[in-house]
mmCIF file of C-alpha atoms in Angstrom:
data_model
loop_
_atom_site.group_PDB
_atom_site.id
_atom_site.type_symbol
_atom_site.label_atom_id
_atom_site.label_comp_id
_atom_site.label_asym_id
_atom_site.label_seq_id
_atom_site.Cartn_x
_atom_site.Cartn_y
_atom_site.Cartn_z
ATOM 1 C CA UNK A 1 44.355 5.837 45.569
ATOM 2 C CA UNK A 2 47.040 5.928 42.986
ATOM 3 C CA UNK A 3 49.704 3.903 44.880
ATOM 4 C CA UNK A 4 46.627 1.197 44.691
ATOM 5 C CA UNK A 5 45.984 1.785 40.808
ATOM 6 C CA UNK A 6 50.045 1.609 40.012
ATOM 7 C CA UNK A 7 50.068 -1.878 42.058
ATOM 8 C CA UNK A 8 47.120 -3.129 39.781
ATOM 9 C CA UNK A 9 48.550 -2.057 36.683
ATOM 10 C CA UNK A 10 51.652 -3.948 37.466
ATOM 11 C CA UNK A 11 49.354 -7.158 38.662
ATOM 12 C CA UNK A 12 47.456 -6.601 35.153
ATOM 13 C CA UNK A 13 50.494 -5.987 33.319
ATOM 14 C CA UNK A 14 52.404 -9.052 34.781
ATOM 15 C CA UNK A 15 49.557 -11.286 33.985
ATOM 16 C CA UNK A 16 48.655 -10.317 30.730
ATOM 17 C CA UNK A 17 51.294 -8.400 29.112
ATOM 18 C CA UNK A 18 48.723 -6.679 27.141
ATOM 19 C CA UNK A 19 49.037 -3.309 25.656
ATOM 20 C CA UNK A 20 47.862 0.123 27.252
ATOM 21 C CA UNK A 21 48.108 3.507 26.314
ATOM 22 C CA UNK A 22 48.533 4.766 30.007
ATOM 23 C CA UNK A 23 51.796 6.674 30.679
ATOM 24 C CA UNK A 24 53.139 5.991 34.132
ATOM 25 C CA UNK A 25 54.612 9.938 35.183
ATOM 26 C CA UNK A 26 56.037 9.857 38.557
ATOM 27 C CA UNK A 27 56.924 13.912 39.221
ATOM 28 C CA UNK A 28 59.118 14.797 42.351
ATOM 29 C CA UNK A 29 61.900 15.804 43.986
ATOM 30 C CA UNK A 30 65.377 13.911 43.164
ATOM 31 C CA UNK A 31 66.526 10.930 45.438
ATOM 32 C CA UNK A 32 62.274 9.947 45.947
ATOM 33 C CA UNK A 33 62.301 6.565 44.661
ATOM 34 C CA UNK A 34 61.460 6.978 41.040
ATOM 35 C CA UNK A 35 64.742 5.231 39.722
ATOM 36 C CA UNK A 36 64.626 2.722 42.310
ATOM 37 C CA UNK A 37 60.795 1.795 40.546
ATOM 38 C CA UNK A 38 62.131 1.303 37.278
ATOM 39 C CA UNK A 39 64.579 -0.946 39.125
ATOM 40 C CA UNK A 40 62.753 -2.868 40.318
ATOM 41 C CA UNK A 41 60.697 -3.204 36.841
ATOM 42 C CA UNK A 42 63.875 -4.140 35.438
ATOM 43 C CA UNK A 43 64.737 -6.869 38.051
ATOM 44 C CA UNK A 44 60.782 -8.260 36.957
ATOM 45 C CA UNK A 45 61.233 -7.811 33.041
ATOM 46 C CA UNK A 46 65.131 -7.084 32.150
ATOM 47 C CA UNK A 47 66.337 -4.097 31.048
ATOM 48 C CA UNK A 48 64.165 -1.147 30.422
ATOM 49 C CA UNK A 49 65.353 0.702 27.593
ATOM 50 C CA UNK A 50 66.021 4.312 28.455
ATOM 51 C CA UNK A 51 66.252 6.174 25.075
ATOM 52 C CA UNK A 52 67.381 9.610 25.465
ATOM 53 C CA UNK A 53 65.469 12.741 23.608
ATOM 54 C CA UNK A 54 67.336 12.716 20.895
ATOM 55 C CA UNK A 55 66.922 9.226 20.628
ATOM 56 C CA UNK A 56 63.783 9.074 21.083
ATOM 57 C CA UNK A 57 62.909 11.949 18.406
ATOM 58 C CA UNK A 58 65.377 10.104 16.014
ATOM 59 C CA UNK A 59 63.247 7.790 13.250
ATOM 60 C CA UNK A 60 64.856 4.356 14.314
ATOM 61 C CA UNK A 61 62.633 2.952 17.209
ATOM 62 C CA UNK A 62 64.701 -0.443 17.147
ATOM 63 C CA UNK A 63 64.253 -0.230 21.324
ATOM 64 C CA UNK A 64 60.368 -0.822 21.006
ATOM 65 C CA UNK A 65 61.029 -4.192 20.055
ATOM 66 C CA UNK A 66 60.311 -6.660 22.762
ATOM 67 C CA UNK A 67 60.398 -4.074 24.973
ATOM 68 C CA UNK A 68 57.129 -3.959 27.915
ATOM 69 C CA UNK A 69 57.854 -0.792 29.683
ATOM 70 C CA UNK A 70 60.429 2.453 28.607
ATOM 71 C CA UNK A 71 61.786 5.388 30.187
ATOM 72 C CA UNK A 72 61.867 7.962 29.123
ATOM 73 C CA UNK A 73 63.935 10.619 32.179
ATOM 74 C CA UNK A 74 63.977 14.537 32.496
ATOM 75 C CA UNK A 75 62.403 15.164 28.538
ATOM 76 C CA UNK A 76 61.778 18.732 29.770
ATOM 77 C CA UNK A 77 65.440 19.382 30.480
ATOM 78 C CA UNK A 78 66.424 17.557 27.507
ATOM 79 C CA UNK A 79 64.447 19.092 24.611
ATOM 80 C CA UNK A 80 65.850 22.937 24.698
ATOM 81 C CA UNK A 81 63.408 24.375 21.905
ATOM 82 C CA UNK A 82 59.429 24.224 21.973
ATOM 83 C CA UNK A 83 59.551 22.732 18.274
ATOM 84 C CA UNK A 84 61.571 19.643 19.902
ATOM 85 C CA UNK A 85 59.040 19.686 23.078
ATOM 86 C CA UNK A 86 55.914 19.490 20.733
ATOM 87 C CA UNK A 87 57.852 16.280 18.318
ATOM 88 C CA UNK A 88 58.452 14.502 21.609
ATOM 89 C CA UNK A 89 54.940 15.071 22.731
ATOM 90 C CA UNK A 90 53.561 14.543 19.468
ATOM 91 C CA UNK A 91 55.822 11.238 19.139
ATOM 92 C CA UNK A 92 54.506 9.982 22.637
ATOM 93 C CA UNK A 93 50.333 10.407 21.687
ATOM 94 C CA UNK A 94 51.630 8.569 18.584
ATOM 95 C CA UNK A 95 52.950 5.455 20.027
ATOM 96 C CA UNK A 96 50.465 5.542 23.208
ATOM 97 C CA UNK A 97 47.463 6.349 21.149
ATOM 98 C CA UNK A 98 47.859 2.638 19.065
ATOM 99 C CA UNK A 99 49.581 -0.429 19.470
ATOM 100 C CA UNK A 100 50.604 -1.019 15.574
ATOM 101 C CA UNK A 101 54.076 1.237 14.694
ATOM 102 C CA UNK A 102 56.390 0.884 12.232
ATOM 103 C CA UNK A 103 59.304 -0.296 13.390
ATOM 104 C CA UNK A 104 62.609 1.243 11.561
ATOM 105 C CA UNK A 105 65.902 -0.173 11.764
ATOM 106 C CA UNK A 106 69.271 1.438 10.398
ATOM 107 C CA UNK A 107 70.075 -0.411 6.884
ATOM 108 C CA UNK A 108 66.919 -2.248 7.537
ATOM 109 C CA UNK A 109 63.717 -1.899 5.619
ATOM 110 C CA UNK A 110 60.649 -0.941 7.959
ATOM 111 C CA UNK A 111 58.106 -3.185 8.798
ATOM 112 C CA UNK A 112 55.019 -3.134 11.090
ATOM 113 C CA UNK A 113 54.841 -4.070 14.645
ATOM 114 C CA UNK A 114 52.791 -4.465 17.248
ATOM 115 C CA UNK A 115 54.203 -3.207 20.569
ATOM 116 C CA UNK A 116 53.137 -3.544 24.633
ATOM 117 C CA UNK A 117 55.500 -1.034 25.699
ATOM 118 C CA UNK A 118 54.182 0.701 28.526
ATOM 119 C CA UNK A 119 55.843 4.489 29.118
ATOM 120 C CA UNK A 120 57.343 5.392 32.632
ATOM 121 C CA UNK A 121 58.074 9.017 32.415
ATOM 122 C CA UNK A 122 60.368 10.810 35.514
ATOM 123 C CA UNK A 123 60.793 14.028 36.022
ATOM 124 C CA UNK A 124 62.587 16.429 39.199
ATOM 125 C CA UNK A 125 61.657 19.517 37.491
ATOM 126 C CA UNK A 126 60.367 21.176 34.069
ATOM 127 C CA UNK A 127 57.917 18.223 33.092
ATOM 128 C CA UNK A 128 57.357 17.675 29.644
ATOM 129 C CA UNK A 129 53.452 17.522 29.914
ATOM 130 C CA UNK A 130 51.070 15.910 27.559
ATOM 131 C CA UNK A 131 47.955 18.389 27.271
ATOM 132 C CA UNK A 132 46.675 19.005 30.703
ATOM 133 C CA UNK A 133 43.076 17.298 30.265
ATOM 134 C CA UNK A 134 44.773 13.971 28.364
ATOM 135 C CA UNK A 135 43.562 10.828 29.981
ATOM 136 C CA UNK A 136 46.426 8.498 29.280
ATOM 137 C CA UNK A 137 48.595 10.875 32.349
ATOM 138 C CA UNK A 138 48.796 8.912 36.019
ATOM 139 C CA UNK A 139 50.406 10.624 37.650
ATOM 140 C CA UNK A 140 52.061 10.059 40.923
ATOM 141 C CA UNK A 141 53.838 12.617 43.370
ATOM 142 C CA UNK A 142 56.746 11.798 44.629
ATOM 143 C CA UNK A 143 57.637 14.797 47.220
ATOM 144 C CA UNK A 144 59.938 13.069 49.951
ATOM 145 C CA UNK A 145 63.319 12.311 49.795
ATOM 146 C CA UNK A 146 64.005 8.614 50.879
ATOM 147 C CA UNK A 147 67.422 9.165 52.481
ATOM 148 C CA UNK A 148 65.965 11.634 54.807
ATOM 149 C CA UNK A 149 63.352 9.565 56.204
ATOM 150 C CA UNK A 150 62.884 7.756 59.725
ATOM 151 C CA UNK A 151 62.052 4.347 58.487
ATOM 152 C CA UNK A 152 65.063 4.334 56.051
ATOM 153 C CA UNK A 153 67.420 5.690 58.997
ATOM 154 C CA UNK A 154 66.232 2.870 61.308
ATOM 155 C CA UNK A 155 66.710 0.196 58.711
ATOM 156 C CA UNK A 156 70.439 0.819 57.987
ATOM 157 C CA UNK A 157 70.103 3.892 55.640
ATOM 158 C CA UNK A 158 69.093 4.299 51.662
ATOM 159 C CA UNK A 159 71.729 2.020 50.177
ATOM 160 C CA UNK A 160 70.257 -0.765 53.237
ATOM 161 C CA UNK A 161 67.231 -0.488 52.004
ATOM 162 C CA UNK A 162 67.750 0.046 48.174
ATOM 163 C CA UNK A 163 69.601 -3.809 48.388
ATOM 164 C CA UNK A 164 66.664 -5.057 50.005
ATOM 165 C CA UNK A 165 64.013 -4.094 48.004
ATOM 166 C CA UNK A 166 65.517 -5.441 44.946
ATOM 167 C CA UNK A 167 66.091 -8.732 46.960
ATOM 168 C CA UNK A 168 63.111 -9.084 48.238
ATOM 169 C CA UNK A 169 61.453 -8.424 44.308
ATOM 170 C CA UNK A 170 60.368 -11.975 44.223
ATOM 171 C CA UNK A 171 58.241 -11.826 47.617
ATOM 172 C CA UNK A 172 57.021 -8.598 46.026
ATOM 173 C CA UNK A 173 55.793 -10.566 42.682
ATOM 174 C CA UNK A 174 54.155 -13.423 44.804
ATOM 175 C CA UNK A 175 52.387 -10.106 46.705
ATOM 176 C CA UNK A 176 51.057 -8.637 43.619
ATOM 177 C CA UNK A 177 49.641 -12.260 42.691
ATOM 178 C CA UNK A 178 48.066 -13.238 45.835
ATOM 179 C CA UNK A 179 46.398 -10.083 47.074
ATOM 180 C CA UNK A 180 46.327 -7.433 44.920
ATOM 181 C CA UNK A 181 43.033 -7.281 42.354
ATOM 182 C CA UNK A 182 44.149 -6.950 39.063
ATOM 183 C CA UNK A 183 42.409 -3.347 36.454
ATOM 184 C CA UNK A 184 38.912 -4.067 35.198
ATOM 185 C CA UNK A 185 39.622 -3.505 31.220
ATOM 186 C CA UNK A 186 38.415 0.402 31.512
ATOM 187 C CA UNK A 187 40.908 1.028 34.385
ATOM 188 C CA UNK A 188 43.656 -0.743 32.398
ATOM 189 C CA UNK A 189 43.061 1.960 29.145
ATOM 190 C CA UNK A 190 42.361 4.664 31.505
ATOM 191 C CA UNK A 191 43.959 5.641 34.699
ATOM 192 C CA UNK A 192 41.502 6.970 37.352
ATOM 193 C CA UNK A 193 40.857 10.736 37.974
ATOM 194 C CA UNK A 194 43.523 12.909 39.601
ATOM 195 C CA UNK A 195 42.588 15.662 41.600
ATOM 196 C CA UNK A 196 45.571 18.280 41.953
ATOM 197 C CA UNK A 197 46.801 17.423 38.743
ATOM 198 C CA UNK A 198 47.286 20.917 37.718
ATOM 199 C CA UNK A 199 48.817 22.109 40.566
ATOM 200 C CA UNK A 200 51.572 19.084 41.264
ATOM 201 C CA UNK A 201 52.590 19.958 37.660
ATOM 202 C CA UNK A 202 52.647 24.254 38.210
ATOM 203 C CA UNK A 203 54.662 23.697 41.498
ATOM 204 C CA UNK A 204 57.232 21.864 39.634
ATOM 205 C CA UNK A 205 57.982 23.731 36.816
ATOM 206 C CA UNK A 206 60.474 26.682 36.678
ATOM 207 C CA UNK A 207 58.658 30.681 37.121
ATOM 208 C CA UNK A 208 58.649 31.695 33.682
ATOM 209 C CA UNK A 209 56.832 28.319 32.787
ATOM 210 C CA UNK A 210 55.040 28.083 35.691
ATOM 211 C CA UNK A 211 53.497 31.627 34.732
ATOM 212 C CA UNK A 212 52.848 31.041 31.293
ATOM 213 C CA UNK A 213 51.445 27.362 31.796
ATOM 214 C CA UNK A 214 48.659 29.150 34.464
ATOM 215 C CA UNK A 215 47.704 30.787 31.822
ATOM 216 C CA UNK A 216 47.298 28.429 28.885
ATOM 217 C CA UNK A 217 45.421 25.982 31.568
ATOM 218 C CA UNK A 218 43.256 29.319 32.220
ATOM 219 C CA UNK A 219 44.024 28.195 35.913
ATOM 220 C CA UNK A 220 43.754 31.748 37.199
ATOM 221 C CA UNK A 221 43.215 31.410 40.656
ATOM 222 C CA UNK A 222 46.568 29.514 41.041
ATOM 223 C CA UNK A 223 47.809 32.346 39.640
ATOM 224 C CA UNK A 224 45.811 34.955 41.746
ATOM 225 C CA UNK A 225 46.687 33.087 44.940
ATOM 226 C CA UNK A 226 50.616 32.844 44.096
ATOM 227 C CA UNK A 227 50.996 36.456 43.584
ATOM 228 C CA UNK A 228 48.794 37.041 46.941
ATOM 229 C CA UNK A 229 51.197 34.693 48.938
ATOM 230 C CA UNK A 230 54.221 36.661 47.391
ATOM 231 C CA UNK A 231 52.736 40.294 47.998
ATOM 232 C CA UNK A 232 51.965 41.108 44.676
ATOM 233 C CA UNK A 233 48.540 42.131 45.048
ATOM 234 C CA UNK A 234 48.269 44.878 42.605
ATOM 235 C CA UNK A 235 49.349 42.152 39.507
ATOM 236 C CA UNK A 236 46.843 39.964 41.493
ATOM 237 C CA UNK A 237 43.961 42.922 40.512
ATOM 238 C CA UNK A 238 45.345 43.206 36.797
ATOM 239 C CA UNK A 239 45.193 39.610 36.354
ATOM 240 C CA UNK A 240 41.243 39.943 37.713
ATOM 241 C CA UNK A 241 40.427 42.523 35.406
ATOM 242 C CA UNK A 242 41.309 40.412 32.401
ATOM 243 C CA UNK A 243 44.324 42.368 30.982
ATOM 244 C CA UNK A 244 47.810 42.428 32.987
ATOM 245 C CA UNK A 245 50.539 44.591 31.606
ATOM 246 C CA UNK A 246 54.062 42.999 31.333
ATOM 247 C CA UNK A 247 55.589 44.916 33.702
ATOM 248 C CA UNK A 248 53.028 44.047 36.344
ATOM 249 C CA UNK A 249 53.417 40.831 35.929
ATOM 250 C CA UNK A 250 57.379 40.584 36.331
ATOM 251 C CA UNK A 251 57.307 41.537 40.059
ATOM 252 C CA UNK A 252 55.636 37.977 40.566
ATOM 253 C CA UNK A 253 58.418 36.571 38.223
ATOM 254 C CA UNK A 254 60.938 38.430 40.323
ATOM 255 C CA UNK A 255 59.919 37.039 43.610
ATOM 256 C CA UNK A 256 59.455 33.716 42.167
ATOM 257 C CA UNK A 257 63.164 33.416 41.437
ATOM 258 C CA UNK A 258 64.340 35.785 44.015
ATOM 259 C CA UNK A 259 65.139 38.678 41.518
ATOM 260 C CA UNK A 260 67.400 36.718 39.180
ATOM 261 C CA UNK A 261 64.834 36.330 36.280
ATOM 262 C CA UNK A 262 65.085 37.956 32.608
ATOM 263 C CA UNK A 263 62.476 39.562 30.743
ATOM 264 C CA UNK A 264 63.573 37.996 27.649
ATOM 265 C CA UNK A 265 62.960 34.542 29.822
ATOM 266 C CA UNK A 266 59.579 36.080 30.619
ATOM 267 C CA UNK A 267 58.380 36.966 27.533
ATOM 268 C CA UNK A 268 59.683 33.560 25.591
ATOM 269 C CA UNK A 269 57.854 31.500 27.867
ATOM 270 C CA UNK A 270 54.698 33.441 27.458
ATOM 271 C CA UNK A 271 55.016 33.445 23.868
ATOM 272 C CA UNK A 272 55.660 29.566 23.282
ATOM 273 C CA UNK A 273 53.640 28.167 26.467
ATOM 274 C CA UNK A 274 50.946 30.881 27.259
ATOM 275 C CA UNK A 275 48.181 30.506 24.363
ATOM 276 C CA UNK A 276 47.782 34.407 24.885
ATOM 277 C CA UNK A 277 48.418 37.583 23.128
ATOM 278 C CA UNK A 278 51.013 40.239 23.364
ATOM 279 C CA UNK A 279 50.819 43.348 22.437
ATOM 280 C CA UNK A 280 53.089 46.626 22.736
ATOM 281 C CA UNK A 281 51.801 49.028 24.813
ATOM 282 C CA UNK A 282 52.328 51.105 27.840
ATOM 283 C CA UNK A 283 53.423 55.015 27.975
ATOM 284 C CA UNK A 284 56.590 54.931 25.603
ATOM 285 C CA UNK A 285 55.906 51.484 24.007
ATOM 286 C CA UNK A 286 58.571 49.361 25.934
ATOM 287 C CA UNK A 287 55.747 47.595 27.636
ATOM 288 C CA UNK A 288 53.354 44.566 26.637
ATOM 289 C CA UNK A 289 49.632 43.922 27.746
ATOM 290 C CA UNK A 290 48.871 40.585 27.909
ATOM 291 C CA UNK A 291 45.196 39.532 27.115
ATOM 292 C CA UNK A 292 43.073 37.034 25.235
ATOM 293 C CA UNK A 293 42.708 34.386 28.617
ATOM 294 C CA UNK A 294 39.416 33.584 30.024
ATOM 295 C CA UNK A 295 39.201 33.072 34.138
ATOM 296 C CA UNK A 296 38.144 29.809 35.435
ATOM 297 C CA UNK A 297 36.267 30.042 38.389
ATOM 298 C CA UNK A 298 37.905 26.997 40.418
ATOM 299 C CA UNK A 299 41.112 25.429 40.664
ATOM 300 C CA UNK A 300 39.844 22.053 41.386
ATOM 301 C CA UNK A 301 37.928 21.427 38.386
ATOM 302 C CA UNK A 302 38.961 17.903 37.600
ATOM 303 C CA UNK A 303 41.436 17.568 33.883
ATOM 304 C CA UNK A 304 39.905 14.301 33.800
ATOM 305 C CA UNK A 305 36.260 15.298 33.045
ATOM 306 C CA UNK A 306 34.173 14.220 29.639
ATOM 307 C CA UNK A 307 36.627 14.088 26.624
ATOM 308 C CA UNK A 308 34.040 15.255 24.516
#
């Protein structure tokens, strides 16, 4: 269903070149395909600018200008500190949330704009995530490696193929204006509802994060299940009973990165990313019990449901 949706967005973008505030986030492993998309976007439109964080977080925004898609690669990576994370998310809600920005060039005064730049985020690991129930995310997994697979083999290998999909990007135009339907308006503003959306982004984030974000999603049957398929089951049953001691919940973190995590790692990433509290306790005080999240009773409820 998505692979349809991105083909219609390009068909609606193509042929009307009209804003949208949907972000295009394709989340996977590296060598899946997700450069060789924004290559072929660039052989359509030119060059895609590709700010980097900094960049990006700087105040000139010279590269919106003229500009109908952007990339912006690994942000997660990029941005070391949570106050940089939350500019760069904040930034992004800014400029996909209305089409008028002011544009600001160096030893140039400012002056308003209105901009169709659509947002292609990539990511291998560590996503930099918009809030998990924002509307604007479609998202598309990207799990395979292309090298390694028996229809790229058979036609000559990866670099084979890479050279012929960006020859053939013409035929591939004329394919997205004969047969593929472009967005009704809605679609266009909204992408369609993802189910899994929680769990493609938990599986590809680093343990610490991964811990924490399960519990600022309240998604704690992800969590319940992960330490059950790592043998944890006794931080499984503190988790259930609403309060999980610190200590308890490291032997997931251990196994989750094969005994080469850090409390300090730990506790940071519960502190900026879990939406919980933390509080000293335990026998001589060395401990913390971690509290304040509610249970949700399914994974599967759907991020996409009523914004109100």
């Amino acid at each position: 269903m998505m692979r349809d949706y991105l083909f219609s967005f390009l068909k609606t973008k193509l042929t009307s070149f009209k804003y949208s505030p949907v972000v295009l986030y394709f989340l996977g492993v590296p060598g899946s395909g997700k450069g060789t998309f924004v290559r072929i976007i660039e052989e359509i439109f030119g060059l895609v600018p590709a700010p980097s964080a900094q960049e990006f977080l700087d105040k000139f925004n010279g590269w919106i200008v003229g500009a109908y898609f952007t990339e912006l690669d690994e942000y997660g990576d990029s941005l070391s500190t949570l106050r940089e994370k939350e500019e760069a998310i904040g930034k992004l809600k800014a400029l996909t949330g209305k089409r008028k920005v002011d544009i600001r060039k160096m030893r140039e005064n400012s002056h308003p704009y209105e901009h169709n730049v659509t947002f292609i985020m990539t990511a291998n690991k560590n996503p930099l995530m918009l809030d998990d129930n924002d509307r604007r995310i479609a998202l598309f997994n990207t799990p395979n490696i292309l090298a390694d697979q028996d229809w790229v083999e058979a036609a000559g290998g990866i670099d084979t193929v890479f050279n012929q999909v960006v020859d053939n990007v013409n035929d591939f135009c004329y394919w997205l204006a004969t047969e593929v339907k472009p967005l009704p308006a809605a679609d266009y503003m909204r992408p369609p509802m993802f189910e899994g959306k929680f769990e493609l982004i938990a599986d590809n984030m680093p343990a610490a994060a991964r811990i924490a974000y399960c519990f600022k999603q309240r998604q704690l049957d992800y969590l319940i299940e992960l330490c059950l398929d790592y043998a944890c089951d006794e931080t499984a049953k503190a988790i259930e009973t609403g309060e999980v001691m610190l200590s308890e919940l490291d032997e997931l973190y251990q196994e989750l990165t094969q005994d080469k995590g850090t409390r300090r790692a730990l506790i940071k990433a519960l502190r900026d990313h879990g939406n919980i509290h933390l509080v000293r306790g335990g026998t001589d005080g060395s401990d913390f019990r971690i509290s304040g999240y509610i249970k949700k009773n399914k994974v599967e409820e759907n991020p996409f449901d009523d914004e109100s």
